[in-house]
Coordinates of C-alpha atoms in Angstrom, one line a residue:
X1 CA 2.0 -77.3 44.1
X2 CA 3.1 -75.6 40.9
X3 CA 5.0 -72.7 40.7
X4 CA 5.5 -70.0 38.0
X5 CA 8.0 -67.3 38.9
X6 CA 8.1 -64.3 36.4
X7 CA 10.8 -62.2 36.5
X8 CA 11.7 -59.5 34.4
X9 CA 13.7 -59.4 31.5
X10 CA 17.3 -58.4 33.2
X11 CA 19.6 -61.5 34.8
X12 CA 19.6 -59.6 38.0
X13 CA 15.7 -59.6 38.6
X14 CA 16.1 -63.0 38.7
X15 CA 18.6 -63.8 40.5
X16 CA 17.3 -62.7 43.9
X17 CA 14.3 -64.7 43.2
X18 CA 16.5 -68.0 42.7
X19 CA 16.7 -69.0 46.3
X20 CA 13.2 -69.3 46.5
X21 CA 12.4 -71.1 43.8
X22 CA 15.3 -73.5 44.9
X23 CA 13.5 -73.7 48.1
X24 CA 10.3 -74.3 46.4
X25 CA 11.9 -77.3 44.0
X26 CA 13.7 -79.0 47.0
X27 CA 10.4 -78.8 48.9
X28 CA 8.9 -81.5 46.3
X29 CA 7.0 -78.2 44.1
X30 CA 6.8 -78.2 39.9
X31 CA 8.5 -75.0 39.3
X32 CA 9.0 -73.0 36.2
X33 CA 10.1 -69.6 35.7
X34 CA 9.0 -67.7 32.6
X35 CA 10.5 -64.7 31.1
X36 CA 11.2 -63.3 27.9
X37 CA 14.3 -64.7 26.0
X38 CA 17.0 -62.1 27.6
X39 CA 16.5 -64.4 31.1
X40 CA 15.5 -67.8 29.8
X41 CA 19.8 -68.9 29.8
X42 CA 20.7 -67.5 33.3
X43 CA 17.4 -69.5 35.0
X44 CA 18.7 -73.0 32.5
X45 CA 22.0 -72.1 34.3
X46 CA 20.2 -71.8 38.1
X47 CA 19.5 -75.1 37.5
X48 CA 15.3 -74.3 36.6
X49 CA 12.9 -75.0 34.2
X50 CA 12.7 -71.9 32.0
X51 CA 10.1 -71.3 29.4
X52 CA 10.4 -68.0 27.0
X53 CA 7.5 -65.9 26.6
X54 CA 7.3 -62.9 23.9
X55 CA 11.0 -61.9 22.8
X56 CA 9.8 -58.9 20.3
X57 CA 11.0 -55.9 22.6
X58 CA 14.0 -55.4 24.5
X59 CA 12.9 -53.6 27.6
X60 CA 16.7 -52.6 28.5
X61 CA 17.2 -51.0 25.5
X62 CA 14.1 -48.8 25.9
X63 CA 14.6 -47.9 28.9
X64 CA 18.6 -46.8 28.3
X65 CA 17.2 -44.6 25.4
X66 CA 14.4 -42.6 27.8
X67 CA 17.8 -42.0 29.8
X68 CA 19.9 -41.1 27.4
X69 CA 17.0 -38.8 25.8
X70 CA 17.0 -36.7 29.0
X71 CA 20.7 -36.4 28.8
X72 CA 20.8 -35.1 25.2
X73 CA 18.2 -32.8 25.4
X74 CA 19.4 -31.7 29.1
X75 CA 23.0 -32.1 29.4
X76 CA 22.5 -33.9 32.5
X77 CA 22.6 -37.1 34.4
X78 CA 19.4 -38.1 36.7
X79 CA 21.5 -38.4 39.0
X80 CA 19.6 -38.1 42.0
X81 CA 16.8 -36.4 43.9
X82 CA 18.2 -32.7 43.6
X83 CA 19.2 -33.6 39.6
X84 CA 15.4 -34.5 39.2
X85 CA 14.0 -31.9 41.4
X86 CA 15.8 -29.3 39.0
X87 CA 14.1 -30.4 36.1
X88 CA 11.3 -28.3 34.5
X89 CA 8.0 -29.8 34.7
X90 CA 7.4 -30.7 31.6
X91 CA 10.4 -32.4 31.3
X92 CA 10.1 -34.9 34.4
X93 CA 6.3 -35.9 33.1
X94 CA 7.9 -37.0 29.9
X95 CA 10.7 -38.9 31.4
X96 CA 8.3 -40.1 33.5
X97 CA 6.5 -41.4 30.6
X98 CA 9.5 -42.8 28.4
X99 CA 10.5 -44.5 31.5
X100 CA 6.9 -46.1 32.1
X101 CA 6.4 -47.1 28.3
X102 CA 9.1 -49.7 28.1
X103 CA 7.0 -51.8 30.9
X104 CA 3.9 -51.5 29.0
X105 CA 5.4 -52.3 26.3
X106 CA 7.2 -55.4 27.3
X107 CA 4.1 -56.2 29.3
X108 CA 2.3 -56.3 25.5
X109 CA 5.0 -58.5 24.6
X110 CA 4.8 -60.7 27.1
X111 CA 0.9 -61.4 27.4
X112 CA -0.6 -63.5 25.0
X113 CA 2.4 -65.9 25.8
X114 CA 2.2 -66.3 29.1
X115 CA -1.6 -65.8 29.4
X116 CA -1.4 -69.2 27.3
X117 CA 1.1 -71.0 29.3
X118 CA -0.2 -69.8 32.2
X119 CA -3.7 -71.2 31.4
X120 CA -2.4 -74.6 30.3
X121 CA 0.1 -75.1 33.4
X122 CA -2.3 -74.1 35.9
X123 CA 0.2 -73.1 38.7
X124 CA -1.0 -72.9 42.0
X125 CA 0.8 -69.7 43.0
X126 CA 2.4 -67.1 40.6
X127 CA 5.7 -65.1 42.2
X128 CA 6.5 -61.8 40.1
X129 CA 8.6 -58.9 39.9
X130 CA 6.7 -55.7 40.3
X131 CA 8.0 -54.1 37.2
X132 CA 6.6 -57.5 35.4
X133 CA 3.1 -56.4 34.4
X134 CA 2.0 -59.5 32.3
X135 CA 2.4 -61.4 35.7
X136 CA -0.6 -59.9 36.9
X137 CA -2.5 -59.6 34.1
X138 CA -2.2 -63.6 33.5
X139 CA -2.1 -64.5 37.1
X140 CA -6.2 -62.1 36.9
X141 CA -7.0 -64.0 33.9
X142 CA -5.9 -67.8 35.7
X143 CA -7.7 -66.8 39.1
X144 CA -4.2 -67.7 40.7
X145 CA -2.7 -66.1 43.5
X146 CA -0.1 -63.6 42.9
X147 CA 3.1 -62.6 45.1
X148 CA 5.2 -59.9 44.4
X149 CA 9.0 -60.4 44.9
X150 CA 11.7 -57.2 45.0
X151 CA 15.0 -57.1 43.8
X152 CA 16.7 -54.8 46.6
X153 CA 15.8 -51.7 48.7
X154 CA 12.5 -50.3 47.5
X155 CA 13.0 -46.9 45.2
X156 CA 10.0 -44.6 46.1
X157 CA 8.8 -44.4 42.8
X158 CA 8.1 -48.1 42.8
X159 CA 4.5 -47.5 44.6
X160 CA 3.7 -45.6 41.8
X161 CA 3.9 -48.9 39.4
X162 CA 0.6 -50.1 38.3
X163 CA -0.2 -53.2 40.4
X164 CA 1.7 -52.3 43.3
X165 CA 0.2 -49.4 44.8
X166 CA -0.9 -47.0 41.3
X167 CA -4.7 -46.8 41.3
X168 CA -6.2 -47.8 37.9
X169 CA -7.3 -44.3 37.2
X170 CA -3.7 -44.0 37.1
X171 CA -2.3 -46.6 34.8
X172 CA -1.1 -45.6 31.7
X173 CA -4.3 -46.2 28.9
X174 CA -2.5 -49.0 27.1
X175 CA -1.7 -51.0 30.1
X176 CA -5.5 -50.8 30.8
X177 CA -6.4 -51.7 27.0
X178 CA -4.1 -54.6 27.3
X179 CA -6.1 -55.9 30.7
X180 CA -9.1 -55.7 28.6
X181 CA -8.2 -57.4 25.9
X182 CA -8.2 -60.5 28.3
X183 CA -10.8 -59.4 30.2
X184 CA -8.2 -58.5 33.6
X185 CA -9.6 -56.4 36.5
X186 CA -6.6 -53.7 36.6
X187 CA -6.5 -53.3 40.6
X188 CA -3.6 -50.8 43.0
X189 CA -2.4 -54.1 44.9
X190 CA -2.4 -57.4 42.6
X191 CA 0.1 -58.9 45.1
X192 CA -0.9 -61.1 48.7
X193 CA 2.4 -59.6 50.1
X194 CA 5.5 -58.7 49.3
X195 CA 8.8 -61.0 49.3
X196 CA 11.9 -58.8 50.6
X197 CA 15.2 -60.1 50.0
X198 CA 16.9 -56.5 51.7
X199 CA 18.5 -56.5 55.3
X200 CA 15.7 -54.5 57.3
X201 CA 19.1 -51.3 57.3
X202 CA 18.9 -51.2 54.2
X203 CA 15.2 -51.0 53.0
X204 CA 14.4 -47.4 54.1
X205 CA 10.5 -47.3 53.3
X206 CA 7.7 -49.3 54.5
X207 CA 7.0 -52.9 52.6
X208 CA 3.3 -53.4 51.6
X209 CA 2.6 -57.2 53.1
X210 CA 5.9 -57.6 53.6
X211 CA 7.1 -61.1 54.1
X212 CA 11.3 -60.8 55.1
X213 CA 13.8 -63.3 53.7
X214 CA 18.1 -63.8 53.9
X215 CA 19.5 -62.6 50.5
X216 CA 21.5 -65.5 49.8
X217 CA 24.5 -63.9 47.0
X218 CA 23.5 -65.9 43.6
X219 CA 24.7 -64.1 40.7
X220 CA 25.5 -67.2 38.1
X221 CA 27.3 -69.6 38.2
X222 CA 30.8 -70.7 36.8
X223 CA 34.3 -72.7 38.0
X224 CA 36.5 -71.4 40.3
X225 CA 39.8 -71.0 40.0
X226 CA 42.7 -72.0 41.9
X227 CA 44.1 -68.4 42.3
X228 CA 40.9 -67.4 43.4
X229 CA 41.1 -69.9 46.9
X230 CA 44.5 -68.6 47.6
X231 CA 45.3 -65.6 49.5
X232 CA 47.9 -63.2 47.8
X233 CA 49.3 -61.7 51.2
X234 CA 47.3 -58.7 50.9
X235 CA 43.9 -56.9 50.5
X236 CA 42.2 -57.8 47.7
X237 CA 39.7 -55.7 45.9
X238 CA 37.1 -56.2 43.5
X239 CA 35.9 -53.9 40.5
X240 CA 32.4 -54.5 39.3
X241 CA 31.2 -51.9 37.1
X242 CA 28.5 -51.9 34.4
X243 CA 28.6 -50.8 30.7
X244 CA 26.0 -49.0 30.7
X245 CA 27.1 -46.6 33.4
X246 CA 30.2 -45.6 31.0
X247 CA 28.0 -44.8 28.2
X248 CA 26.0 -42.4 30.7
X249 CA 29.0 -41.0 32.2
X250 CA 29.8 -39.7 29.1
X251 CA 32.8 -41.3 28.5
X252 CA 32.9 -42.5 24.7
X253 CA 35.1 -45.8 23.8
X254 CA 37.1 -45.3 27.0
X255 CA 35.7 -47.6 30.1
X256 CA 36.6 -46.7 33.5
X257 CA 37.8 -49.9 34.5
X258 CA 41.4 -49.3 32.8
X259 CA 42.4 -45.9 34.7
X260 CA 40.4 -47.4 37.9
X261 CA 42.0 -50.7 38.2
X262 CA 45.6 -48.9 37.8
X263 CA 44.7 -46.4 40.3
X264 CA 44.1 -49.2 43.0
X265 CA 46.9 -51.4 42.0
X266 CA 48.9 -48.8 43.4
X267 CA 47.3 -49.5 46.9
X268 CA 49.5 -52.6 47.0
X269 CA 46.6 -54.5 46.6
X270 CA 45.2 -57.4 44.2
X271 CA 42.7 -56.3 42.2
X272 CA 39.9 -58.4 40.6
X273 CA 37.7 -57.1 38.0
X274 CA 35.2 -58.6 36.6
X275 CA 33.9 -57.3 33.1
X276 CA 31.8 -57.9 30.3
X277 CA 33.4 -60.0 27.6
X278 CA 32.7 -57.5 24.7
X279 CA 34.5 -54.8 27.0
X280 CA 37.8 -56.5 27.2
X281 CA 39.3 -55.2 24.8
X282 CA 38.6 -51.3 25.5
X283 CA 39.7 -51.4 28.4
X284 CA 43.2 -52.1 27.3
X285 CA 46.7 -53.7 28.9
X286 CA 46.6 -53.6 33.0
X287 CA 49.0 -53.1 35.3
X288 CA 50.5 -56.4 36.8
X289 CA 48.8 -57.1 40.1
X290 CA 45.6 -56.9 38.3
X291 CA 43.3 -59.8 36.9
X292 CA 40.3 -59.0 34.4
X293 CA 38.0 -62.2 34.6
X294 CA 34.6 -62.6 32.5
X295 CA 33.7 -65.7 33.7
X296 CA 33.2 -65.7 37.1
X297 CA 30.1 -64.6 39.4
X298 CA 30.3 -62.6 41.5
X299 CA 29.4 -64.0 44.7
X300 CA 32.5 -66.0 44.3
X301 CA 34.6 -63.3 43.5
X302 CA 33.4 -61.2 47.0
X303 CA 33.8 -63.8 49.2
X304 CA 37.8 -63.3 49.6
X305 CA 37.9 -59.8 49.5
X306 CA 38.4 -57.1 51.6
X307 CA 37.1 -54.2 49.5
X308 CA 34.4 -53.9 46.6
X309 CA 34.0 -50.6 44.3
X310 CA 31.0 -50.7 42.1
X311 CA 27.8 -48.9 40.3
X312 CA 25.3 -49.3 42.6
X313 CA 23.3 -51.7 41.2
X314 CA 20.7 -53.7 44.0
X315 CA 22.4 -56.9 43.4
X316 CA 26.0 -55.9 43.2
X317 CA 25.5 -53.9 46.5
X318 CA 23.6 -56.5 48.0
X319 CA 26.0 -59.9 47.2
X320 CA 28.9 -57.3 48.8
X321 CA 27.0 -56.5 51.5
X322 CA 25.8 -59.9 52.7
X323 CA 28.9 -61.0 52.6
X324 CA 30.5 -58.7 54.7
X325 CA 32.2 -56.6 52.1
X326 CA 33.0 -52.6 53.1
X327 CA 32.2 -50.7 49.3
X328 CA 32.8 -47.8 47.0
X329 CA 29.8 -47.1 45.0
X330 CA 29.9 -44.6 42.3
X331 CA 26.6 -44.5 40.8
X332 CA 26.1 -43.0 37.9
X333 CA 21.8 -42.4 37.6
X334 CA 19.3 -41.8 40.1
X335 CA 18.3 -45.5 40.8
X336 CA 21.5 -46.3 41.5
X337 CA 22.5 -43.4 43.7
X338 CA 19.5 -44.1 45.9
X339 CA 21.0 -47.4 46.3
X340 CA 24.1 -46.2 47.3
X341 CA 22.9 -43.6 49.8
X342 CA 20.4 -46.9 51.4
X343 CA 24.2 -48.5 51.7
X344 CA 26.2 -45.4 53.0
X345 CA 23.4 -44.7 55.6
X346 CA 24.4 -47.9 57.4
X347 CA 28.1 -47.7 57.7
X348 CA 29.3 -50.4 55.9
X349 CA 30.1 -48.2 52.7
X350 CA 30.7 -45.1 50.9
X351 CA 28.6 -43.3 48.6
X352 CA 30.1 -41.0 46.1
X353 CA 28.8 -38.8 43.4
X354 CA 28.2 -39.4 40.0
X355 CA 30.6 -36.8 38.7
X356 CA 33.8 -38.8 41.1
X357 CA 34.8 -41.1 38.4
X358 CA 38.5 -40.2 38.3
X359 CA 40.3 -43.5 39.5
X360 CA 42.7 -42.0 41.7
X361 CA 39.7 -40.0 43.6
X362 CA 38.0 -43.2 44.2
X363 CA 41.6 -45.1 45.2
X364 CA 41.9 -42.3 47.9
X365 CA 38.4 -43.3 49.2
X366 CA 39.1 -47.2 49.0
X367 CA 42.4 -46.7 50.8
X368 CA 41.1 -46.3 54.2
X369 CA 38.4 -49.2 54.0
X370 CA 41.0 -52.1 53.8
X371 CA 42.3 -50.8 57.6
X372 CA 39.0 -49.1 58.9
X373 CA 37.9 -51.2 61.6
X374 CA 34.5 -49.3 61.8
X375 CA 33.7 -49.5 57.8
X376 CA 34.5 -53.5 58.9
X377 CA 32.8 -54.0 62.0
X378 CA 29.6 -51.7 59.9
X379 CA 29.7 -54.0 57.4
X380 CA 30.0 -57.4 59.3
X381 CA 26.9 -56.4 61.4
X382 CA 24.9 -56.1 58.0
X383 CA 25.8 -59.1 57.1
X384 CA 24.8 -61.0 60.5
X385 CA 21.2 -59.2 60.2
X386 CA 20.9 -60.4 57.1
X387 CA 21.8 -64.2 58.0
X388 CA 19.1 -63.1 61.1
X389 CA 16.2 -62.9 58.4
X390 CA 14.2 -66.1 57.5
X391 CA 15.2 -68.3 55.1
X392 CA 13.6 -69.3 51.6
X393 CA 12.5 -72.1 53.4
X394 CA 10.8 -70.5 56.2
X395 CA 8.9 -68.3 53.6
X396 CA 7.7 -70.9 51.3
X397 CA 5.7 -72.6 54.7
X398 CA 4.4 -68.4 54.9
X399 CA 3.5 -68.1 51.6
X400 CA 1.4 -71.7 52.5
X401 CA -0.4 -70.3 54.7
X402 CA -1.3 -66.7 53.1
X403 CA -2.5 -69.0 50.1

């Protein structure tokens, strides 16, 4: 068989997917994975056969500035459900609608690139992010099967995407203009099934199709260090927090990593935090007991500790999680607080609000994880009914015999 996955244009949408392609590539399969140029390095790195399609938009960035809109004209985060329920009307259909453009958008990018490749390759089976709309679109166009794959626990909103549950009549009109163009049937359910990745605790909605899978922690690759294999003689915690979450919180030129890592160096513990390379320098000198790293993933990081604080995000959460990992998560907009909330509800970690970014408040709430023996045992089951769930392997003989 060949194999095209699509993911879209962030590092982490891809990364869950990695295990499966692996699976795919060992099994004797022609894979490539296609994506716009933001992804193309981190799938070179996996080890995969990447090919870059469009490049001309930068999804990220449009959807940061439909955010950061709403917070400027607001003076609020989306910080949730009750955040979003106490907008006006008019104001959640336009978010609504900055939020959906950058998809479109990259999904114009993206198509008469991949339509192309995908009609020259002629892959036997197409395996796309949701939020990837050129996936369907060439997949229509190919006549080749098309399987969805998520990233983490299902937000509600997703079933309103087009593709994966919005009914035509529902798409936004240049979405359906663009299917046109290359003659595309725009249909609500483009997908056979639905690959999960999420412990069944933690996806708290019904899966379309749904075909389960282990999340195996891939977020990169890179050389350990020594000092990493060692054990310092007490907890160790590790600090994962994203840029973009500082611009949101509001806090200027100062990241939240410097006051946060000081804060939990007092806990007599060894902090590990790993940050973007362009944010070393503002976060400034650390307290000794503390190690900034940019070069490491994560996964490899997590395994030796005993405590992880981060944003939320469906990858972070989930690599902590599957390895066993009690967590802080401070979220910091409403995807990622629905995240956190899927994580709190099973034990194995603590959700608090947006507004708790003060490092000595989220110290205090790290504290009694490294001695809980509940938060532990919580967080141990989750990771033995994720190593319960079938493997890439055993999916890829599914996917077989849906196709």
């Amino acid at each position: 068989m060949r194999v095209l996955f699509v993911p879209a244009a962030a590092p982490s949408h891809y990364y869950p997917m990695a295990p499966l392609a692996w699976a795919f590539r060992l099994a004797g399969h022609d894979v490539v994975v296609a994506g716009q140029p933001p992804v193309t390095d981190p799938v070179v790195r996996s080890g995969m056969t990447a090919v870059a399609v469009g490049g001309g938009y930068d999804m990220l960035a449009g959807l940061t500035e439909a955010t950061e809109t709403v917070r400027r004209e607001t003076g609020r985060l989306l910080s949730g459900s009750a955040t979003w329920a106490s907008l006006p009307p008019e104001v959640q259909r336009r978010y609504s609608e900055m939020r959906g453009a950058p998809h479109v958008r990259t999904a114009e990018d993206m198509a008469d690139d991949l339509v192309a490749f995908t009609r020259d390759w002629r892959p036997d089976l197409v395996v796309s992010d949701p939020l990837t709309y050129a996936a369907a679109l060439a997949a229509d166009v190919a006549g080749i099967p098309l399987v969805h794959h998520l990233w983490g626990p299902q937000p509600p909103s997703l079933a309103k995407f087009p593709g994966f549950g919005a009914p035509p009549e529902r798409w936004p009109q240049d979405l359906l203009k663009l299917f046109a163009r290359f003659g595309a049937q725009p249909r609500a359910e483009h997908g056979l099934c639905t690959v999960d990745p999420c412990p069944p605790s933690l996806q708290p909605a019904p899966v379309r199709a749904q075909v389960r899978t282990a999340y195996r922690p891939y977020n990169g690759s890179g050389q350990v260090p020594g000092w990493l294999l060692r054990r310092a003689g007490r907890p160790r915690v590790c600090v994962s927090w994203m840029t973009t979450n500082t611009a949101a919180a509001g806090q200027g030129d100062r990241h939240p990593v410097g006051t946060l890592v000081g804060a939990l160096a007092a806990l007599d513990a060894e902090v590990v935090a790993l940050v973007r390379p362009a944010d070393r320098e503002r976060i400034g000198p650390v307290p000794d007991g503390v190690r900034l790293v940019t070069d490491l993933p994560l996964h490899a990081v997590l395994a030796g500790c005993d405590a992880a604080v981060n944003h939320g995000g469906a990858g972070t959460m989930l690599t902590a999680a599957c390895l066993g990992v009690p967590q802080v998560i401070v979220p910091q907009e409403a995807g990622l607080v629905f995240n956190a909330e899927c994580l709190a509800a099973t034990g194995a970690g603590v959700a608090l609000p947006s507004s708790e970014t003060d490092g000595e408040r989220i110290a205090a709430t790290v504290a009694p994880l490294l001695h809980d023996p509940a938060r532990r045992l919580a967080a141990g089951r989750l990771a033995e009914e994720n190593t319960a769930q079938p493997s890439p392997f055993e999916v890829l003989a599914t996917l077989q015999e849906l196709m």
